[in-house]
PDB file of C-alpha atoms in Angstrom:
ATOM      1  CA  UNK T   1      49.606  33.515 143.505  1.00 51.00           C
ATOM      2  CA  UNK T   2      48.892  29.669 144.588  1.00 61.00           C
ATOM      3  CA  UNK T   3      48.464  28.377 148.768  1.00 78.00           C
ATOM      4  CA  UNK T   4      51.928  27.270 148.302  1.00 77.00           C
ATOM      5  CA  UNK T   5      53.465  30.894 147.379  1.00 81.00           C
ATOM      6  CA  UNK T   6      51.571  32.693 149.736  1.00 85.00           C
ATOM      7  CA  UNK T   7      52.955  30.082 152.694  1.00 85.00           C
ATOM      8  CA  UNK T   8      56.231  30.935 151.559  1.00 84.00           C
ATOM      9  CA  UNK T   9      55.612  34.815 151.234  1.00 87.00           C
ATOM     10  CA  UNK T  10      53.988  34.658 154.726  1.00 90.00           C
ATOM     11  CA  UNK T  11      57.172  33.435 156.345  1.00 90.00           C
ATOM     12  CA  UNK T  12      59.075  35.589 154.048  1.00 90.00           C
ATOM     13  CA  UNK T  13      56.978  38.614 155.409  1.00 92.00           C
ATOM     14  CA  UNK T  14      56.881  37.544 158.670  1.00 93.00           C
ATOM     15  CA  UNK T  15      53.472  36.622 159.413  1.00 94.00           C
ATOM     16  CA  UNK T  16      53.801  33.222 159.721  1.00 91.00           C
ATOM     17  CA  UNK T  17      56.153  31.138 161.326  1.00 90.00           C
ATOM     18  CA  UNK T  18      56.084  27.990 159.343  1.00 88.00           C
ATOM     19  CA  UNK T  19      54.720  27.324 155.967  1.00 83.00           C
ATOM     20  CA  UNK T  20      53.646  24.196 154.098  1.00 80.00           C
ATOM     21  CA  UNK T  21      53.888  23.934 150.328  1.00 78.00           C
ATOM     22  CA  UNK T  22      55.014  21.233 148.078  1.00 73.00           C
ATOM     23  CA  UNK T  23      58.646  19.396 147.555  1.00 65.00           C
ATOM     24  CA  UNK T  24      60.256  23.242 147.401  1.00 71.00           C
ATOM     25  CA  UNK T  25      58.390  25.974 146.549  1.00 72.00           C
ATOM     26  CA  UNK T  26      61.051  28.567 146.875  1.00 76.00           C
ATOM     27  CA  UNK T  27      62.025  28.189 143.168  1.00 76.00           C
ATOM     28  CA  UNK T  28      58.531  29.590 142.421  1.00 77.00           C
ATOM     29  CA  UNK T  29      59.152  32.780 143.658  1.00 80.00           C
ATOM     30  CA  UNK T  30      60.259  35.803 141.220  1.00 82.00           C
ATOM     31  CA  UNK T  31      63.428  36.515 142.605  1.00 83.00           C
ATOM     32  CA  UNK T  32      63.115  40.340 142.379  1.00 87.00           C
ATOM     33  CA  UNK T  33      60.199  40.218 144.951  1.00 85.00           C
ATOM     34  CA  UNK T  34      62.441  38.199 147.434  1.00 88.00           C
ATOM     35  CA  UNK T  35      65.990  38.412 146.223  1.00 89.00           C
ATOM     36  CA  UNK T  36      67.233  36.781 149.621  1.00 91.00           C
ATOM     37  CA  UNK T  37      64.477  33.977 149.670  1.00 85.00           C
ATOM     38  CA  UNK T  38      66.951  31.005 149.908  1.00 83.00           C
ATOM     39  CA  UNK T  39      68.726  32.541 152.829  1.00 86.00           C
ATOM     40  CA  UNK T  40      66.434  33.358 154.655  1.00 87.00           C
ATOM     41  CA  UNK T  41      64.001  30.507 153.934  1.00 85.00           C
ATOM     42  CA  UNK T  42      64.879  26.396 154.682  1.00 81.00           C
ATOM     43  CA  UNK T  43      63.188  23.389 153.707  1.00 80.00           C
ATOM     44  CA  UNK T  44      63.651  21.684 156.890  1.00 78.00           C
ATOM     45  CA  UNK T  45      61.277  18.305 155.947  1.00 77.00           C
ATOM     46  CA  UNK T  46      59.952  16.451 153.491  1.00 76.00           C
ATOM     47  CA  UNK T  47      57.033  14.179 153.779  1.00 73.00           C
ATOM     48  CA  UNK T  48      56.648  10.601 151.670  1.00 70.00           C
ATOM     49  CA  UNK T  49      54.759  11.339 148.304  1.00 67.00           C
ATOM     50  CA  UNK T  50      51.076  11.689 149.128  1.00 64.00           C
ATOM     51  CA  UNK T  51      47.788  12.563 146.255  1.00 64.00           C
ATOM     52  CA  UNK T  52      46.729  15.923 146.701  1.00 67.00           C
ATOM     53  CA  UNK T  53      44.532  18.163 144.151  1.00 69.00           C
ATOM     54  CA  UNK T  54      42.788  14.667 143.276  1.00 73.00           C
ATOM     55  CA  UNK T  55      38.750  14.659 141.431  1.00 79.00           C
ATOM     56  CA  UNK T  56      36.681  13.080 143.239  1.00 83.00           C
ATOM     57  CA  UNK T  57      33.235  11.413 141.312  1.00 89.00           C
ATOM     58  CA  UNK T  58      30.210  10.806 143.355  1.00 90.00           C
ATOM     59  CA  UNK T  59      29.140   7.384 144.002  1.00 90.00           C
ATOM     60  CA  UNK T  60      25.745   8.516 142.467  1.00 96.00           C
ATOM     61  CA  UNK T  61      27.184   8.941 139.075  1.00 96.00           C
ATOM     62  CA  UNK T  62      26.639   5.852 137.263  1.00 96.00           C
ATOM     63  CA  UNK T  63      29.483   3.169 137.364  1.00 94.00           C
ATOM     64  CA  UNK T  64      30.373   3.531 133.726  1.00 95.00           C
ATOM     65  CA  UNK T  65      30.395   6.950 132.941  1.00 95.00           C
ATOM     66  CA  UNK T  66      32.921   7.070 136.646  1.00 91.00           C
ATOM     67  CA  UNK T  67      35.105   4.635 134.372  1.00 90.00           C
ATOM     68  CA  UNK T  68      34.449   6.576 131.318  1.00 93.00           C
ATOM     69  CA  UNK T  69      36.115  10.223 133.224  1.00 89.00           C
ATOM     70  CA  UNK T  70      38.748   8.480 135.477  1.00 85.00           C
ATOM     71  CA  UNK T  71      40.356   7.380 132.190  1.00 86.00           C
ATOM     72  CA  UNK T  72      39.582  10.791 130.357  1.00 85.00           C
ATOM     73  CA  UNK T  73      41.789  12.249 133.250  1.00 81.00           C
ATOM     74  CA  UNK T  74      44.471   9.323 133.745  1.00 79.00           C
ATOM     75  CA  UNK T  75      44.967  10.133 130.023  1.00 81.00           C
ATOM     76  CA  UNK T  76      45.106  13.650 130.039  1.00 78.00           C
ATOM     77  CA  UNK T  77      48.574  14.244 130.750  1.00 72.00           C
ATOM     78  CA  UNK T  78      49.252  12.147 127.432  1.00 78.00           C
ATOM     79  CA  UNK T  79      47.360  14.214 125.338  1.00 80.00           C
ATOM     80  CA  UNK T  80      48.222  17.794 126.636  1.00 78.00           C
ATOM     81  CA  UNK T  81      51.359  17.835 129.549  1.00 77.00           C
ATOM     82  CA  UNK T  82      51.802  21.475 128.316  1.00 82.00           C
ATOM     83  CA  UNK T  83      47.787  22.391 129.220  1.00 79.00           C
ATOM     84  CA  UNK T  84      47.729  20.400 132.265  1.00 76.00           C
ATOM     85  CA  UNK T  85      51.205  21.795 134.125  1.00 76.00           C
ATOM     86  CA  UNK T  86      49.805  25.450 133.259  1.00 77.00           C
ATOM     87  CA  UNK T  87      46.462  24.869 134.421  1.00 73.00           C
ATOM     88  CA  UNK T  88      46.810  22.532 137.261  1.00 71.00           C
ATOM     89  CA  UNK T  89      50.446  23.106 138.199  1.00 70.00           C
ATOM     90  CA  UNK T  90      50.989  19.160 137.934  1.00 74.00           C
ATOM     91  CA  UNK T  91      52.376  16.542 135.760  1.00 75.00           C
ATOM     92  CA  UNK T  92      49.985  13.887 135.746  1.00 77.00           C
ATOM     93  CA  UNK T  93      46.474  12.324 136.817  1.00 78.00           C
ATOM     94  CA  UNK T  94      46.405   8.553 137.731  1.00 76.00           C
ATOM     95  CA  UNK T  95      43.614   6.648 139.860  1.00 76.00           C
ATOM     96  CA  UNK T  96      43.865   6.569 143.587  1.00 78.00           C
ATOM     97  CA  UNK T  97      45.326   3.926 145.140  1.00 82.00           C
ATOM     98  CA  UNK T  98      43.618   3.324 148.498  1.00 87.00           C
ATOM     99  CA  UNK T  99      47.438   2.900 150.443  1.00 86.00           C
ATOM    100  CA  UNK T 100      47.702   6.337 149.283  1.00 80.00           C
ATOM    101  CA  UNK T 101      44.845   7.817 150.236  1.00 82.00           C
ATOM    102  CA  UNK T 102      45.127   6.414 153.812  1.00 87.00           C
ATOM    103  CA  UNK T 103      48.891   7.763 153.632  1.00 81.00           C
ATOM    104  CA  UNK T 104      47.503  11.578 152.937  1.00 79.00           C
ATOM    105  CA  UNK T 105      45.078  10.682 156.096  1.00 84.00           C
ATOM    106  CA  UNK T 106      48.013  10.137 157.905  1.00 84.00           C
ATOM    107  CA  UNK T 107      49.777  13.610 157.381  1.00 78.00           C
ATOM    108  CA  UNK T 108      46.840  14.803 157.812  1.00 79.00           C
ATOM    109  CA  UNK T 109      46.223  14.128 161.205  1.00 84.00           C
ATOM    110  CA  UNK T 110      49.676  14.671 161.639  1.00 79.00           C
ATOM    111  CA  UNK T 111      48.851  18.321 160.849  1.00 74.00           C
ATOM    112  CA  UNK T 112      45.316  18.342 162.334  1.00 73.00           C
ATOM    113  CA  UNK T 113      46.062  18.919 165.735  1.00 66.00           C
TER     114      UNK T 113
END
């Protein structure tokens, strides 16, 4: 199970009141385990697309070989979609944009308090 099943399964269930999970989640559920998800369950908002699940590379890793793995994972999705949806759950890799980071921030604090 990912963080975004178990926030649905926890509202599902009843132990939470609100859950957070990506675009919508519900179709990720088996619907034998909650045959009455959609009813009972509403996306109520959506946020602006924001990075999330992103590699970070330590400043103390030489500039070069930083260059050399951010375009090993930008190109990653090229080479194997198949290996990277069932492993990571996502469609692609690109470089961070720094509007985007500051946009994830954003929600964050958003959330934070």
């Amino acid at each position: 199970m990912t963080s975004n099943d178990a926030s649905i399964m926890a509202v599902y269930n009843g132990d939470a009141e609100v859950g957070f999970s990506f675009w919508d989640a519900r179709s990720t559920i088996d619907a034998s385990e909650a045959p009455d998800l959609a009813e009972k369950l509403v996306v109520f908002g959506y946020t602006d697309m924001y990075p999330n699940g992103g590699v970070v590379i330590s400043d103390e890793v030489p500039e070069d070989l930083r260059g050399q793995i951010t375009d090993l994972m930008d190109g990653f999705s090229e080479v194997d979609p198949d290996t990277m949806s069932a492993i990571f759950d996502i469609t692609d890799w690109v470089p961070a944009k720094q509007e985007s980071i500051d946009m994830a921030r954003k929600v964050n604090e958003r959330f934070a308090q």
